[in-house]
Coordinates of C-alpha atoms and ligand atoms in Angstrom, one line a residue:
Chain A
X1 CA -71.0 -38.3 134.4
X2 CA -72.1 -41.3 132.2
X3 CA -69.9 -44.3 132.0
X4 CA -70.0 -47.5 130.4
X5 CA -68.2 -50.5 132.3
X6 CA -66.8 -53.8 130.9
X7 CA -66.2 -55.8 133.6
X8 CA -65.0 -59.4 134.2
X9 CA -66.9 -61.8 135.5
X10 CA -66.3 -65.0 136.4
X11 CA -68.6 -67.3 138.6
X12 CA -65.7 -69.3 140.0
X13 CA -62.3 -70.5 139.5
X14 CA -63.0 -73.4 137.7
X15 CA -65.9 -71.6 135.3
X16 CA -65.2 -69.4 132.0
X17 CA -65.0 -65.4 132.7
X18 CA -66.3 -63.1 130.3
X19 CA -66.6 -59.4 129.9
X20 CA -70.2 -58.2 130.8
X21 CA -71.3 -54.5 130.1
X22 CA -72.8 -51.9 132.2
X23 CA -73.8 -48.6 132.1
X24 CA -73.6 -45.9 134.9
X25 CA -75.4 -43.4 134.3
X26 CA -75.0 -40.7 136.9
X27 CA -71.4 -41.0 138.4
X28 CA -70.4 -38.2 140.9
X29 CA -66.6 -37.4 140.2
X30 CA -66.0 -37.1 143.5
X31 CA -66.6 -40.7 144.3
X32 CA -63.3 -43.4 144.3
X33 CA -63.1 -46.5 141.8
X34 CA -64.9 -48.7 144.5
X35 CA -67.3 -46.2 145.7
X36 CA -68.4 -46.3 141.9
X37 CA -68.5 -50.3 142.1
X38 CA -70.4 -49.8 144.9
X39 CA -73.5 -47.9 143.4
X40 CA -72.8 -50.2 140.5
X41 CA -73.5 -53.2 143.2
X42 CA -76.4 -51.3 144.9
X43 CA -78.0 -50.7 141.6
X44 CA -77.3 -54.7 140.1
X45 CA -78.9 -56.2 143.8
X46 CA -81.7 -53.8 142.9
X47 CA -82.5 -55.4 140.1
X48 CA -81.8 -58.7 141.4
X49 CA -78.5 -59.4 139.7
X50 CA -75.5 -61.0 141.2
X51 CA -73.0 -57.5 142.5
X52 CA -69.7 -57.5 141.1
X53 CA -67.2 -59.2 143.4
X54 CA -63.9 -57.2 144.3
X55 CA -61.4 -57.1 147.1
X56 CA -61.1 -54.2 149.7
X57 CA -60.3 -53.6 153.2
X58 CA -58.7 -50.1 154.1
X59 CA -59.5 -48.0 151.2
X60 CA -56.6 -46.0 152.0
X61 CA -53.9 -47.2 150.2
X62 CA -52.0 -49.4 153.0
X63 CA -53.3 -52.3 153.2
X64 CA -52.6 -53.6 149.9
X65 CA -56.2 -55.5 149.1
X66 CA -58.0 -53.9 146.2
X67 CA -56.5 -55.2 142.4
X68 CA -58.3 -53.7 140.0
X69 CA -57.0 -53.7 136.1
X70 CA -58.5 -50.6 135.0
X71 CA -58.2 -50.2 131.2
X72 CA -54.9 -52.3 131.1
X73 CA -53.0 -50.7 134.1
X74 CA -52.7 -52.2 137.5
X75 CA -54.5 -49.8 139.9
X76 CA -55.5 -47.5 137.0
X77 CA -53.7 -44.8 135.2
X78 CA -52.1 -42.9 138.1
X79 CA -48.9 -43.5 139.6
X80 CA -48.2 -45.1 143.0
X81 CA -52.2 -44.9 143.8
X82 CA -54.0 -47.5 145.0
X83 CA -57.5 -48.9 142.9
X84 CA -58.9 -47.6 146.3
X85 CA -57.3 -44.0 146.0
X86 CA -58.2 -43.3 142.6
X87 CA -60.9 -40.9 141.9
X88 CA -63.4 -40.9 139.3
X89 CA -62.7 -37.1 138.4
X90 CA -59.7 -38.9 136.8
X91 CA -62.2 -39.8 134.4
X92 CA -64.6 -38.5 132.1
X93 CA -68.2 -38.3 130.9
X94 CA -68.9 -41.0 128.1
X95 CA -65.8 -43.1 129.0
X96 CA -65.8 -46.5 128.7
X97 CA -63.3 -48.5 131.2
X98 CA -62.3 -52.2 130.8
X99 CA -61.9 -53.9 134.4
X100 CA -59.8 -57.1 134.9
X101 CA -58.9 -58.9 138.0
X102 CA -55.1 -59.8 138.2
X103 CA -54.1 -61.7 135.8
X104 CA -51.2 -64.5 136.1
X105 CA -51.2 -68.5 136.6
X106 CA -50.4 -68.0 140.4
X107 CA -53.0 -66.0 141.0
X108 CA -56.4 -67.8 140.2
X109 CA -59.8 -65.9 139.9
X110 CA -61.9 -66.8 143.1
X111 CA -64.7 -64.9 141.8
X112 CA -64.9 -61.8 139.1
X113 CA -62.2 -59.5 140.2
X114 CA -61.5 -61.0 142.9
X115 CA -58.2 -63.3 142.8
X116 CA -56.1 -65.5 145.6
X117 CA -52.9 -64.2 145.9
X118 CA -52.1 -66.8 149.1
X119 CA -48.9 -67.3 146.7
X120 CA -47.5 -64.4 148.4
X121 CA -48.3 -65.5 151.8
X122 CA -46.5 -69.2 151.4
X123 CA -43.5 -66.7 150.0
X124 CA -44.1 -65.2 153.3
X125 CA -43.8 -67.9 155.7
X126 CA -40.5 -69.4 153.4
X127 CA -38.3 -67.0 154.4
X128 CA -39.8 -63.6 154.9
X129 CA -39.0 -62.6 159.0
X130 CA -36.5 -62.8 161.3
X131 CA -36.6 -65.3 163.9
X132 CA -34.8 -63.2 166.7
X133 CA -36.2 -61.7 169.3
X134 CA -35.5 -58.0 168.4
X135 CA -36.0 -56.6 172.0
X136 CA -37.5 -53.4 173.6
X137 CA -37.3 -49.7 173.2
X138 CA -34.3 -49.1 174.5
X139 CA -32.1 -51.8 172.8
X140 CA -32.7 -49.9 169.3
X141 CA -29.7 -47.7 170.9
X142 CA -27.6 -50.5 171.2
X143 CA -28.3 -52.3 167.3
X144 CA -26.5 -49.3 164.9
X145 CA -28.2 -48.7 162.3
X146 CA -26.7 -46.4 159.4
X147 CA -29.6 -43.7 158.7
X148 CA -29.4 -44.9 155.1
X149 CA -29.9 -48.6 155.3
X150 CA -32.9 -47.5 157.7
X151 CA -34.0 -45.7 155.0
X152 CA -33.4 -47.8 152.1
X153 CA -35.2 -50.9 154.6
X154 CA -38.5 -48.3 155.1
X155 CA -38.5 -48.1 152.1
X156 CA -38.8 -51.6 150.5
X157 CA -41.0 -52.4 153.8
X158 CA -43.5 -50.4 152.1
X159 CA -44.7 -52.6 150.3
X160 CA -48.2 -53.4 150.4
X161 CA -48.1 -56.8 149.1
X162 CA -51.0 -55.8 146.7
X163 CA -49.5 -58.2 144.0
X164 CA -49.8 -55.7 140.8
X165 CA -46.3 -55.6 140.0
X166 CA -46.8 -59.5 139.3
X167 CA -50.0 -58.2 137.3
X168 CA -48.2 -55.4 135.4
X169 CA -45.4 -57.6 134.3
X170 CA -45.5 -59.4 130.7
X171 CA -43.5 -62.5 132.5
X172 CA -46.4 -62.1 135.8
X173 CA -42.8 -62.2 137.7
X174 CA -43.1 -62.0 141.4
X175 CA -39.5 -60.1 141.6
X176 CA -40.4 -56.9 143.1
X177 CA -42.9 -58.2 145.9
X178 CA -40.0 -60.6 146.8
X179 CA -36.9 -58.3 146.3
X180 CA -38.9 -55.5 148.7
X181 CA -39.4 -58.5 151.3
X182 CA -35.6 -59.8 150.9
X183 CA -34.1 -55.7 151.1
X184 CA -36.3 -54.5 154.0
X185 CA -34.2 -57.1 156.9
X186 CA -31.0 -57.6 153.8
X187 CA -30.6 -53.8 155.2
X188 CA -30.7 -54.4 158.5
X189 CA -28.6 -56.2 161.4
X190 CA -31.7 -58.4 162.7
X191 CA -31.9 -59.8 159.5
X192 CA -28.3 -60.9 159.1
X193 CA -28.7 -64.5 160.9
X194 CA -31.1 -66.1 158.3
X195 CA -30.1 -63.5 155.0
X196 CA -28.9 -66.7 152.8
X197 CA -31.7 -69.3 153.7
X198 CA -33.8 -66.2 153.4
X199 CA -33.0 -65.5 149.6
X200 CA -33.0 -69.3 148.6
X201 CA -36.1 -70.4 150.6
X202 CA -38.1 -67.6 149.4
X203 CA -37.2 -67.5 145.9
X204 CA -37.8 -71.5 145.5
X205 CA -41.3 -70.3 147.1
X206 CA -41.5 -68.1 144.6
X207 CA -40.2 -70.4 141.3
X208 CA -42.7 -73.1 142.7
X209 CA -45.5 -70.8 142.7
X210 CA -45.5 -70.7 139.0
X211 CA -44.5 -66.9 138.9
X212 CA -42.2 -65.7 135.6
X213 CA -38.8 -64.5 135.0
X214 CA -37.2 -60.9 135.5
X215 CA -36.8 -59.5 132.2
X216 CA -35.9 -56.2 133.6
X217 CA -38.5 -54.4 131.4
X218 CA -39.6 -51.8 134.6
X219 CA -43.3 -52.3 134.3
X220 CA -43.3 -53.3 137.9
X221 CA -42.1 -50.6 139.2
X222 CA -44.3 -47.9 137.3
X223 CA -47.3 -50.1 138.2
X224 CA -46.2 -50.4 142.4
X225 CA -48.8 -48.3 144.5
X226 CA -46.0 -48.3 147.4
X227 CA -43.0 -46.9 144.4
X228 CA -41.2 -49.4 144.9
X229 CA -37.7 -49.7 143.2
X230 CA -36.2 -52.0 141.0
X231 CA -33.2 -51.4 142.8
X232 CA -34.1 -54.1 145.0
X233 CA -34.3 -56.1 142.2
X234 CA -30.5 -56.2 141.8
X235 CA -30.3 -56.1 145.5
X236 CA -31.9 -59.2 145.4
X237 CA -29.7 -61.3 142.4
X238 CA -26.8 -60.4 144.3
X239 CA -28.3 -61.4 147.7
X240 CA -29.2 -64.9 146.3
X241 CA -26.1 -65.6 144.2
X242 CA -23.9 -64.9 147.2
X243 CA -26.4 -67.0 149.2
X244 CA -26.3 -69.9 146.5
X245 CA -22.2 -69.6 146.7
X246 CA -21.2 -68.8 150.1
X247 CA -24.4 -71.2 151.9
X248 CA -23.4 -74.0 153.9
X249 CA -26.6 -75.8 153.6
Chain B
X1 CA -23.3 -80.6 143.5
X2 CA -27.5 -80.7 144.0
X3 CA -26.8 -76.7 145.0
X4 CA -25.2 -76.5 141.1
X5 CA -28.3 -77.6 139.7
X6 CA -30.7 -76.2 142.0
X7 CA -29.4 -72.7 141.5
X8 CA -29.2 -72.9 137.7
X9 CA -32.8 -74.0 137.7
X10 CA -34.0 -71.1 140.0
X11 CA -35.3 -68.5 137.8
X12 CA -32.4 -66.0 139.5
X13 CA -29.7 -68.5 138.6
X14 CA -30.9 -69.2 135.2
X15 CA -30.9 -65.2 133.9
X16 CA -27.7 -65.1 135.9
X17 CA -26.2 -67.4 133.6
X18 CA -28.1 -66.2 130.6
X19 CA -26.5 -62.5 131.5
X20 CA -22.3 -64.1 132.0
X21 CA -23.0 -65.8 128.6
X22 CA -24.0 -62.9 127.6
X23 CA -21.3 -60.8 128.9
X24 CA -18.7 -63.0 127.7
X25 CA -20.2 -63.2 124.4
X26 CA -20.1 -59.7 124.3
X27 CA -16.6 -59.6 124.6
X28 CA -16.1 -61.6 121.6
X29 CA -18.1 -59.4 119.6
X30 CA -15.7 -56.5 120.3
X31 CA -13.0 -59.2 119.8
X32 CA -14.1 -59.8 115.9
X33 CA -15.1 -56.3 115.1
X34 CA -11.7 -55.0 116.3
X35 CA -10.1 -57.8 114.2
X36 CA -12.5 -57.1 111.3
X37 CA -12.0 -53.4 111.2
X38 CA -8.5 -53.9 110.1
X39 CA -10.2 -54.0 106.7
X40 CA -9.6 -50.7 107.1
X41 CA -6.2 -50.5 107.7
X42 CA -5.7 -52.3 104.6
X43 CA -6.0 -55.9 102.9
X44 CA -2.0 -56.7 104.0
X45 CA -2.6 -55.8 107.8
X46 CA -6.3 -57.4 107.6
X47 CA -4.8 -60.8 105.9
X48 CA -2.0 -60.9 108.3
X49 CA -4.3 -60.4 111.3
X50 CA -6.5 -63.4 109.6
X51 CA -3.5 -65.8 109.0
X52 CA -1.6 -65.5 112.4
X53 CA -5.2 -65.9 114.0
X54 CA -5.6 -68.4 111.9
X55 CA -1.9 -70.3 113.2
X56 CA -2.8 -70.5 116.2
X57 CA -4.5 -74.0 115.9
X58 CA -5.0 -74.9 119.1
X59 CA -6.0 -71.5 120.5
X60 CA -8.9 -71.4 117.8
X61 CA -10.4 -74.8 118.6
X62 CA -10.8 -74.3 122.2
X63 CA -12.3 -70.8 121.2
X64 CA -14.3 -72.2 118.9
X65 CA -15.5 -74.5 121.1
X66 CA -16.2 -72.4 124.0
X67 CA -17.9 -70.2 121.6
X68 CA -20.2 -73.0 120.8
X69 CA -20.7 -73.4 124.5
X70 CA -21.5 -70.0 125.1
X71 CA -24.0 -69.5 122.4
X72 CA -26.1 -73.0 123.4
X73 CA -26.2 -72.1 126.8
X74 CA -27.4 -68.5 126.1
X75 CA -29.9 -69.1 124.1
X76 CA -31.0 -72.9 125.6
X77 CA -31.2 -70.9 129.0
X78 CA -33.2 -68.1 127.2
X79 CA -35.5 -69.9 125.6
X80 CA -36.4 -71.8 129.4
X81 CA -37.2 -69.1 130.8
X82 CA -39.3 -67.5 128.0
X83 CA -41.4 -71.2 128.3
X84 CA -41.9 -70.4 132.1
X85 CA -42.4 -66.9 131.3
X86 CA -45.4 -67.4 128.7
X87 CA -47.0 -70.3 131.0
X88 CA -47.0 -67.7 134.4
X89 CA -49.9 -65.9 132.4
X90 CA -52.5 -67.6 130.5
X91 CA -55.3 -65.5 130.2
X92 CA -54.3 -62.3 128.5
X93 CA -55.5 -58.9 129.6
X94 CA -58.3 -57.8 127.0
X95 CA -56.3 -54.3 127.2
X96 CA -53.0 -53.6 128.8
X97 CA -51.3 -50.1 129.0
X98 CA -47.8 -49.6 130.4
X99 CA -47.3 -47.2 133.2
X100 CA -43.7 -46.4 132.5
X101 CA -43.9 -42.7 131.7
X102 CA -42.3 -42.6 128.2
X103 CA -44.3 -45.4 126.9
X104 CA -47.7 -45.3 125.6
X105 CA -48.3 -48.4 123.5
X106 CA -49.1 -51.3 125.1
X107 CA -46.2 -54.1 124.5
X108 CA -44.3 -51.5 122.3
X109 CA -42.0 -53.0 119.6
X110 CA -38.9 -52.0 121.9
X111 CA -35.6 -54.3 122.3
X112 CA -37.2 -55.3 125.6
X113 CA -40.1 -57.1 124.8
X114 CA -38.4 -59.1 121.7
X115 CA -35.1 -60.2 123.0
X116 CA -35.5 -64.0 122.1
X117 CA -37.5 -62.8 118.9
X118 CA -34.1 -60.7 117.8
X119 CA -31.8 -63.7 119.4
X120 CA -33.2 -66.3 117.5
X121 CA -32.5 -64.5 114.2
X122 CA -28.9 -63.2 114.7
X123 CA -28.6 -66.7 115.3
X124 CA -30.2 -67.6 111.9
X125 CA -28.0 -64.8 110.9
X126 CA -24.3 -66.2 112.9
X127 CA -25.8 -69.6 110.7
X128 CA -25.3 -67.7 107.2
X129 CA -22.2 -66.3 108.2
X130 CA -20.5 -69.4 109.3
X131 CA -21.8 -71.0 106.2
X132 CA -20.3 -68.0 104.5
X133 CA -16.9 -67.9 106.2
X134 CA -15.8 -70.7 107.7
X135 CA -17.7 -73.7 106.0
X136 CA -17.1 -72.1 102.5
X137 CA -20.5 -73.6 101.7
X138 CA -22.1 -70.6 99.8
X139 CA -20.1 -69.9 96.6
X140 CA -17.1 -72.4 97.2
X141 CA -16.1 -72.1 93.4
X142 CA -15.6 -67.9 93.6
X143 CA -13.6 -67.9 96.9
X144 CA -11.5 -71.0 96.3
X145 CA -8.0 -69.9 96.8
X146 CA -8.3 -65.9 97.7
X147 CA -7.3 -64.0 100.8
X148 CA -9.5 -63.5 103.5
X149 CA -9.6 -59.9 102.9
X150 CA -10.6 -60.7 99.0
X151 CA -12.8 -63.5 100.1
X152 CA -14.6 -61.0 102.4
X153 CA -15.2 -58.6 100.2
X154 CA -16.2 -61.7 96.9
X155 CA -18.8 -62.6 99.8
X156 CA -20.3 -59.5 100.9
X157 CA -20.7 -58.1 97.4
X158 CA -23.2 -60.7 96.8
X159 CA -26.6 -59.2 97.5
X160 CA -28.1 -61.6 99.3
X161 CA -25.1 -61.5 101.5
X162 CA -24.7 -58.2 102.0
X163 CA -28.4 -57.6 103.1
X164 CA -28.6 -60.3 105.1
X165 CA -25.1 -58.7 107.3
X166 CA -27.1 -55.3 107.2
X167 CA -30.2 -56.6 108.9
X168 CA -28.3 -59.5 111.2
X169 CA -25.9 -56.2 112.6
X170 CA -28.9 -53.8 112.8
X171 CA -30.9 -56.8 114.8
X172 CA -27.7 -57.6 116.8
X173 CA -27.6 -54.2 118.0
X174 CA -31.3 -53.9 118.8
X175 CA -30.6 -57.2 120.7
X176 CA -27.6 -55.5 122.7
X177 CA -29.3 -52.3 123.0
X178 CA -31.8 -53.8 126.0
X179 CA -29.0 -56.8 127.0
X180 CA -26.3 -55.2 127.2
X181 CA -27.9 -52.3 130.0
X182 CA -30.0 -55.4 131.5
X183 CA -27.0 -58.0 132.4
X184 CA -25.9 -55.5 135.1
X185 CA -29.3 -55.4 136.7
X186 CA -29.6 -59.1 136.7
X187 CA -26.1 -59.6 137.9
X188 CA -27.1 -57.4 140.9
X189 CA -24.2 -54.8 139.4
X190 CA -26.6 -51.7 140.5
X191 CA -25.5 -48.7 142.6
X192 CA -26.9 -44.8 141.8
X193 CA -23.1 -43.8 141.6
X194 CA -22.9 -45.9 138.6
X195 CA -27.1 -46.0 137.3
X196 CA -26.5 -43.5 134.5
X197 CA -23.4 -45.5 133.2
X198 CA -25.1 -48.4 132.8
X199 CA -28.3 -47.4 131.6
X200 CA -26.4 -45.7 128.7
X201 CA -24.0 -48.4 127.8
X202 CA -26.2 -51.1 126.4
X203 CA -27.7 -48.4 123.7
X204 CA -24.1 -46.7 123.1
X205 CA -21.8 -50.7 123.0
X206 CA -24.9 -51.7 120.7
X207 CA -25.0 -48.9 118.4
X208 CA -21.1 -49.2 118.0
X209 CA -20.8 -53.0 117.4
X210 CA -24.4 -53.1 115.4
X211 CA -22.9 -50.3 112.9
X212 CA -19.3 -51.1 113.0
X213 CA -20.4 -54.4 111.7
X214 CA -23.1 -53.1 109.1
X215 CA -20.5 -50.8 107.9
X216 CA -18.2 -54.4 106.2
X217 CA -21.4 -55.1 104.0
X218 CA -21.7 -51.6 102.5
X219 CA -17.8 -50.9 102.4
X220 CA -17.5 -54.2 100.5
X221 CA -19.8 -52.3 98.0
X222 CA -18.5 -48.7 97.8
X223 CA -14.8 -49.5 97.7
X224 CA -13.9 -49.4 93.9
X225 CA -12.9 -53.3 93.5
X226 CA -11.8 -55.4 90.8
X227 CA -12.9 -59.3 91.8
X228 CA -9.9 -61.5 91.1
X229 CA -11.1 -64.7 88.7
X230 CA -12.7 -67.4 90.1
X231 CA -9.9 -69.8 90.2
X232 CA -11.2 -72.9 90.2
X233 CA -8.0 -75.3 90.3
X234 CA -6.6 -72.9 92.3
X235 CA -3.3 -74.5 94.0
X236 CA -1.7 -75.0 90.0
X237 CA -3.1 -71.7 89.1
X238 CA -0.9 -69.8 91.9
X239 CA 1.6 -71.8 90.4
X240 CA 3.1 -72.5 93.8
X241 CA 2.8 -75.4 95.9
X242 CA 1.9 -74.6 98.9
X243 CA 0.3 -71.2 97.8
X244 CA -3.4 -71.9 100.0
X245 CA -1.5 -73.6 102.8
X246 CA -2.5 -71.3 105.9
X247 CA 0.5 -72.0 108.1
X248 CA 3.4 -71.1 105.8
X249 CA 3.9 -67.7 105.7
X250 CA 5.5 -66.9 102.3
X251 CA 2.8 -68.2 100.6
X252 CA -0.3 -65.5 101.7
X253 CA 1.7 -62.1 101.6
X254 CA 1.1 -60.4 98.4
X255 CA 4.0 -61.2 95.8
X256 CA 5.6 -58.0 96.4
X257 CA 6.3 -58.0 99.7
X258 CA 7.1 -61.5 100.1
X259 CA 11.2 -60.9 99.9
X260 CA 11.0 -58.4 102.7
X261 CA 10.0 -60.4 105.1
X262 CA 12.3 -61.8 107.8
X263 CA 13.1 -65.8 107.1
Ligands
SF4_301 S1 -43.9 -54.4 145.2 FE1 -45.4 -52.8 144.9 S2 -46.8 -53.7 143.4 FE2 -45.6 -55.4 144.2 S3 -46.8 -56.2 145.8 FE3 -45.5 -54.7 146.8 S4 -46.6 -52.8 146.8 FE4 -47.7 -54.2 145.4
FES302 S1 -58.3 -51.2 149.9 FE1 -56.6 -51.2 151.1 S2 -55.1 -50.5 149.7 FE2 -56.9 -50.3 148.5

């Protein structure tokens, strides 16, 4: 198929981006998004142009690294699918597609699509592990564990950290990244010891950071790769208001 | 008390806040449209209802003044966290598409995305309406002297009036409609027992408080109603002394009912 790209580029973080445009013309739909960047990259160093820069790693949908705004949706127009799972047979010969990197004030553009979302790590390292020593094999007997908060804890630890929920929402509001990091150990008994410095630490991170407000308007979750739930969301007011009242610090 | 101040700043604490305001806020809303729908009933009950309210002195200034509170810090906390909200994204997409499955547009015009848009003018519109009603500023001269149920109705038969308490209701319940689902969420009341409860009561509390009040405007029209005169020396007029004191009884029930009552 025949496709005409709009892409960002941007030379650095400093510099002015702009939209440059590209045609493709011979696309196999069985190719993914990046494998499509990728002869788009082969063909620009061809021709002695600078390739397009974007972030990947696994290309499988775990590890959380590609962002790609594809025509105004985080990760493209499927649901929980990474930019990296996507598949061009999604689209269609003569299409045109717009691609943006992330876009929000605490994630700065390194190059073209490529942004630095070490935001999320310093949210990380304010709050986001348990400190214990959690033992071997054999001491998961002795830590109960309803089957439900296991469940409920799997599921907010799957998130990838990929950042598009912050890139999906109007406000560029960190809360589902951080309410999936607080929920995974809020659920569980290792993560009882530090649960109130936890919530306040990390969401100070988070407020310092420059990220927006919950507005509660859902686009997170429709945008999360990993389906995420604004469940946690709440899970996560009520964790740091009872943090903020009950905290001895 | 740096923990006070801290938490109100966070961005959890601040739509905490915005969302008890909120709550509490809402409660006065079904407060007034209870006490308004005894228009209904009939101008006696409604003008009783207004003057024993109206008794209670002390009762209404801390109200008043709570309700004063309330409003600031609602909005004043709003309108932070829309500043910090617009400044966490400053280069706009070129296109942006929501992925929620019912919604196609990008940035639809729904309650959602306009709360402080809607806030800001049911608060223009809470402006008129105290100008109206309690600071007699609009039309002093024709509601000099009436009852508040024939002051209401004088008011709200005036065009202008009773347009602007159409739209202000109908924007008031669009307001509510997203609010009064989302204070839950932010105030971490969420559990799947309870999801579908909650997710319908901001549209169903909106739709009754936004139409039981836009129904005063257009009632005040309908109803067949002779406006009494404008009366402008009004105490003489009445021809009693103390006929537009609030606090004596006699003086506000209708004439004919007056030696029925008790004292
Ligand atoms: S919550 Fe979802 S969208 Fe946000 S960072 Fe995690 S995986 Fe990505
Ligand atoms: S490259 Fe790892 S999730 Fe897409």
């Amino acid at each position: 198929m025949k496709l005409t790209l709009h892409i960002w580029r941007q030379p650095n973080t400093e510099a002015d981006g702009e939209f440059k445009t590209y045609e493709l013309p011979d696309v196999s739909e069985h190719m993914s998004f990046l494998e499509m960047l990728d002869v788009l990259n082969e063909k620009l160093i061809s021709e002695g142009q600078e390739p397009v820069a974007f972030d990947h790693d696994c290309r499988e949908g775990i590890c959380g690294t590609c962002s790609l705004m594809i025509n105004g949706q985080a990760h493209g127009p499927d649901r929980e699918t990474t930019a990296c799972q996507l598949h061009m047979r999604r689209f269609k010969d003569g299409d045109e597609i717009w691609i943006e990197p992330w876009r929000a004030k605490a994630f700065p553009v390194i190059k073209d699509l490529v942004v630095n979302r070490s935001a999320f790590d310093r949210i990380m390292q304010a709050g986001g592990y348990v400190s214990v020593n959690t033992g071997n094999a054999p001491d998961a007997n002795s830590t109960i564990v309803p089957k439900q908060n296991a469940d409920l804890a799997f599921d907010a630890a799957t998130c990838i950290g990929c950042g598009a929920c912050v890139a999906a929402c109007k406000n560029a509001s960190a809360m589902l990244f951080l309410s999936a990091k607080v929920s995974q150990l809020a659920l569980l008994p290792q993560g009882q010891p530090e649960r109130k410095s936890r919530a306040i630490n990390m969401l100070k991170q988070m407020d310092e950071e420059g990220f927006g407000n919950c507005t509660n308007t859902n686009e997170c979750e429709a945008a999360c790769p990993a389906g995420i739930s604004v469940e946690n969301i709440a899970r996560l007011n009520r964790q740091y208001v009872s943090a903020v009242l009950t905290s001895r610090d | 008390m740096s923990w006070v101040t801290n938490a109100i700043k966070s961005s959890i604490g601040r739509k905490f806040l915005v969302a008890c305001t909120g709550l509490l806020l809402c409660g006065f809303l079904v407060a007034h449209l209870i006490g308004n729908l005894l228009m209904y009933i009939g101008p006696e009950v409604y003008n009783n209802y207004a003057h024993t309210l109206h008794s209670q002195e002390y009762l209404i200034k801390i109200a008043e003044v709570g309700l004063l509170v309330l409003f600031i810090a609602h909005l004043w906390l709003a309108i932070e966290a829309s500043g910090r909200n617009r400044a966490a994204r400053q280069t706009r997409y070129a296109v942006k598409k929501s992925k929620l499955p019912n919604r196609k547009i990008p940035f639809a015009i729904t309650p959602e995305n306009y709360m402080l848009v809607s806030g800001i003018i049911v608060l223009i519109f809470l402006c008129i309406h105290l100008g109206d009603f309690t600071f007699n500023l609009t039309m002093p001269e024709k509601i000099e002297g009436l009852e508040p149920y024939d002051k209401a109705i004088v008011i709200m038969r005036s065009p202008i009036s009773a347009i602007a308490y159409v739209i202000g209701s109908l924007l008031l319940m669009w307001h509510l409609w997203h609010g009064a689902t989302s204070m839950f969420q932010t105030l971490g009341l969420r559990h799947p027992k309870y999801d579908g409860l909650t997710q319908n009561f901001g549209p169903v509390f909106a739709t009754i408080i936004g139409l039981g009040f836009a129904t005063f405007p257009i009632y005040a029209w309908l109803v067949p109603y002779n406006p009494p005169a404008p009366n402008p020396d009004a105490p003489e007029a009445h021809g009693e002394p103390d006929s537009h004191s609030m606090n004596t009884i006699p003086a506000w029930q209708p004439a004919s009912d007056r030696n029925e009552l008790p004292g």
